[in-house]
mmCIF file of C-alpha atoms in Angstrom:
data_model
loop_
_atom_site.group_PDB
_atom_site.id
_atom_site.type_symbol
_atom_site.label_atom_id
_atom_site.label_comp_id
_atom_site.label_asym_id
_atom_site.label_seq_id
_atom_site.Cartn_x
_atom_site.Cartn_y
_atom_site.Cartn_z
ATOM 1 C CA UNK A 1 -4.435 15.052 -56.246
ATOM 2 C CA UNK A 2 -5.337 13.023 -53.160
ATOM 3 C CA UNK A 3 -2.575 15.146 -51.493
ATOM 4 C CA UNK A 4 -5.237 17.800 -50.904
ATOM 5 C CA UNK A 5 -6.975 16.133 -48.827
ATOM 6 C CA UNK A 6 -6.896 16.885 -45.222
ATOM 7 C CA UNK A 7 -4.767 14.360 -43.383
ATOM 8 C CA UNK A 8 -4.271 13.219 -39.620
ATOM 9 C CA UNK A 9 -0.822 12.323 -38.431
ATOM 10 C CA UNK A 10 -0.280 9.828 -35.949
ATOM 11 C CA UNK A 11 3.332 7.631 -34.726
ATOM 12 C CA UNK A 12 2.676 5.482 -37.657
ATOM 13 C CA UNK A 13 1.800 7.987 -40.618
ATOM 14 C CA UNK A 14 -0.953 9.441 -41.857
ATOM 15 C CA UNK A 15 -4.472 8.799 -42.424
ATOM 16 C CA UNK A 16 -6.405 10.908 -45.071
ATOM 17 C CA UNK A 17 -10.325 10.266 -46.009
ATOM 18 C CA UNK A 18 -12.030 10.748 -49.301
ATOM 19 C CA UNK A 19 -15.092 12.417 -49.756
ATOM 20 C CA UNK A 20 -16.656 9.172 -51.068
ATOM 21 C CA UNK A 21 -16.335 7.726 -47.756
ATOM 22 C CA UNK A 22 -17.722 11.231 -46.050
ATOM 23 C CA UNK A 23 -20.966 10.737 -48.465
ATOM 24 C CA UNK A 24 -21.376 7.175 -47.740
ATOM 25 C CA UNK A 25 -21.633 7.875 -43.773
ATOM 26 C CA UNK A 26 -23.788 10.717 -44.587
ATOM 27 C CA UNK A 27 -25.533 8.651 -46.767
ATOM 28 C CA UNK A 28 -26.281 5.586 -44.421
ATOM 29 C CA UNK A 29 -26.962 8.309 -41.717
ATOM 30 C CA UNK A 30 -29.697 9.806 -43.678
ATOM 31 C CA UNK A 31 -31.480 6.750 -45.155
ATOM 32 C CA UNK A 32 -31.856 5.529 -41.243
ATOM 33 C CA UNK A 33 -34.268 8.535 -40.368
ATOM 34 C CA UNK A 34 -38.001 7.595 -40.428
ATOM 35 C CA UNK A 35 -39.937 9.534 -43.565
ATOM 36 C CA UNK A 36 -36.887 9.417 -45.753
ATOM 37 C CA UNK A 37 -38.220 7.215 -48.718
ATOM 38 C CA UNK A 38 -34.787 7.250 -50.656
ATOM 39 C CA UNK A 39 -31.732 9.398 -51.772
ATOM 40 C CA UNK A 40 -31.909 10.994 -55.476
ATOM 41 C CA UNK A 41 -28.594 10.732 -57.125
ATOM 42 C CA UNK A 42 -29.660 11.765 -60.835
ATOM 43 C CA UNK A 43 -29.832 9.451 -63.774
ATOM 44 C CA UNK A 44 -26.201 8.155 -63.425
ATOM 45 C CA UNK A 45 -25.968 6.799 -60.192
ATOM 46 C CA UNK A 46 -29.909 5.512 -60.907
ATOM 47 C CA UNK A 47 -28.083 3.489 -63.960
ATOM 48 C CA UNK A 48 -25.403 2.454 -61.866
ATOM 49 C CA UNK A 49 -27.771 0.665 -59.335
ATOM 50 C CA UNK A 50 -29.808 -0.891 -61.666
ATOM 51 C CA UNK A 51 -26.736 -2.696 -63.226
ATOM 52 C CA UNK A 52 -26.428 -4.320 -59.375
ATOM 53 C CA UNK A 53 -23.696 -1.712 -57.511
ATOM 54 C CA UNK A 54 -25.015 -0.034 -54.424
ATOM 55 C CA UNK A 55 -24.089 3.688 -53.717
ATOM 56 C CA UNK A 56 -24.901 4.418 -50.273
ATOM 57 C CA UNK A 57 -23.218 7.923 -51.240
ATOM 58 C CA UNK A 58 -25.874 8.332 -53.839
ATOM 59 C CA UNK A 59 -27.532 11.568 -53.633
ATOM 60 C CA UNK A 60 -24.288 13.429 -51.637
ATOM 61 C CA UNK A 61 -22.386 15.671 -52.479
ATOM 62 C CA UNK A 62 -19.404 17.066 -50.075
ATOM 63 C CA UNK A 63 -16.772 19.742 -49.247
ATOM 64 C CA UNK A 64 -13.996 19.200 -47.389
ATOM 65 C CA UNK A 65 -11.727 21.922 -46.504
ATOM 66 C CA UNK A 66 -9.121 21.267 -44.315
ATOM 67 C CA UNK A 67 -10.647 19.757 -40.853
ATOM 68 C CA UNK A 68 -14.167 20.840 -41.855
ATOM 69 C CA UNK A 69 -16.720 19.349 -44.185
ATOM 70 C CA UNK A 70 -20.060 20.733 -46.097
ATOM 71 C CA UNK A 71 -22.705 18.641 -46.750
ATOM 72 C CA UNK A 72 -25.608 18.683 -49.609
ATOM 73 C CA UNK A 73 -27.983 16.006 -49.099
ATOM 74 C CA UNK A 74 -30.574 15.494 -52.041
ATOM 75 C CA UNK A 75 -33.470 13.289 -50.866
ATOM 76 C CA UNK A 76 -37.061 11.712 -51.432
ATOM 77 C CA UNK A 77 -39.612 11.924 -48.632
ATOM 78 C CA UNK A 78 -42.239 9.940 -47.590
ATOM 79 C CA UNK A 79 -46.048 10.892 -48.176
ATOM 80 C CA UNK A 80 -47.565 12.090 -44.598
ATOM 81 C CA UNK A 81 -44.396 13.165 -42.951
ATOM 82 C CA UNK A 82 -43.891 16.905 -42.279
ATOM 83 C CA UNK A 83 -40.949 17.595 -44.571
ATOM 84 C CA UNK A 84 -39.463 20.560 -42.124
ATOM 85 C CA UNK A 85 -39.110 17.749 -39.388
ATOM 86 C CA UNK A 86 -37.557 15.055 -41.339
ATOM 87 C CA UNK A 87 -34.940 17.456 -43.184
ATOM 88 C CA UNK A 88 -34.190 18.601 -39.477
ATOM 89 C CA UNK A 89 -33.333 15.393 -37.976
ATOM 90 C CA UNK A 90 -31.455 14.165 -41.709
ATOM 91 C CA UNK A 91 -29.346 17.662 -40.435
ATOM 92 C CA UNK A 92 -29.157 16.319 -36.874
ATOM 93 C CA UNK A 93 -28.115 12.935 -37.498
ATOM 94 C CA UNK A 94 -25.764 13.607 -40.498
ATOM 95 C CA UNK A 95 -23.863 16.060 -38.806
ATOM 96 C CA UNK A 96 -23.333 13.478 -35.754
ATOM 97 C CA UNK A 97 -22.557 10.799 -37.815
ATOM 98 C CA UNK A 98 -19.777 12.495 -39.724
ATOM 99 C CA UNK A 99 -18.513 14.060 -36.675
ATOM 100 C CA UNK A 100 -18.110 10.798 -34.807
ATOM 101 C CA UNK A 101 -17.159 8.405 -37.562
ATOM 102 C CA UNK A 102 -14.719 10.994 -39.467
ATOM 103 C CA UNK A 103 -13.304 13.476 -36.589
ATOM 104 C CA UNK A 104 -14.347 16.052 -39.249
ATOM 105 C CA UNK A 105 -16.256 19.425 -38.067
ATOM 106 C CA UNK A 106 -19.456 19.711 -40.197
ATOM 107 C CA UNK A 107 -20.105 23.277 -40.555
ATOM 108 C CA UNK A 108 -23.357 23.115 -42.871
ATOM 109 C CA UNK A 109 -25.717 20.234 -43.507
ATOM 110 C CA UNK A 110 -27.974 21.466 -46.225
ATOM 111 C CA UNK A 111 -30.383 19.135 -47.224
ATOM 112 C CA UNK A 112 -32.932 19.590 -50.274
ATOM 113 C CA UNK A 113 -35.812 17.686 -51.122
ATOM 114 C CA UNK A 114 -36.447 17.098 -54.582
ATOM 115 C CA UNK A 115 -39.451 14.369 -54.387
ATOM 116 C CA UNK A 116 -42.290 13.058 -52.269
ATOM 117 C CA UNK A 117 -43.121 9.031 -52.686
ATOM 118 C CA UNK A 118 -46.005 7.899 -52.922
ATOM 119 C CA UNK A 119 -46.405 4.439 -51.737
ATOM 120 C CA UNK A 120 -49.049 2.387 -54.297
ATOM 121 C CA UNK A 121 -50.993 0.353 -51.938
ATOM 122 C CA UNK A 122 -52.349 -2.986 -52.979
ATOM 123 C CA UNK A 123 -55.052 -3.473 -50.113
ATOM 124 C CA UNK A 124 -56.840 -1.513 -47.326
ATOM 125 C CA UNK A 125 -54.368 -3.002 -44.527
ATOM 126 C CA UNK A 126 -50.884 -2.594 -46.153
ATOM 127 C CA UNK A 127 -48.566 -2.194 -43.508
ATOM 128 C CA UNK A 128 -45.995 -0.736 -45.762
ATOM 129 C CA UNK A 129 -47.936 2.415 -46.130
ATOM 130 C CA UNK A 130 -47.115 5.683 -44.855
ATOM 131 C CA UNK A 131 -49.530 7.221 -42.014
ATOM 132 C CA UNK A 132 -51.184 10.192 -43.148
ATOM 133 C CA UNK A 133 -52.476 12.577 -40.623
ATOM 134 C CA UNK A 134 -55.934 13.175 -40.751
#
């Protein structure tokens, strides 16, 4: 099962990188982008997180063939940010992070916007409210 994973051979043996590792690296990079409210992994991963286990690969699908990878990311964007700009930044940051940390060539980063987060503010001077251009 793991034998079909690409491996990096050196004088000490072989290194295999699991898809979950690539997904975690991509998820951490995407979460750091300004304007990304959250990752969307569906009801099953949301349930697991409610039980206390963090999943940094949530909302990420990875396909690794040979030494190349294709990544699909499902995100929720904060209201007030330009969706195309956030998505493009996510693509760039994920590509850089995955290529730097794994050595795999990223052939595609497909960003799927699955929602917009509307933060509720209790008072007018709430500093956590997203900026909205007028």
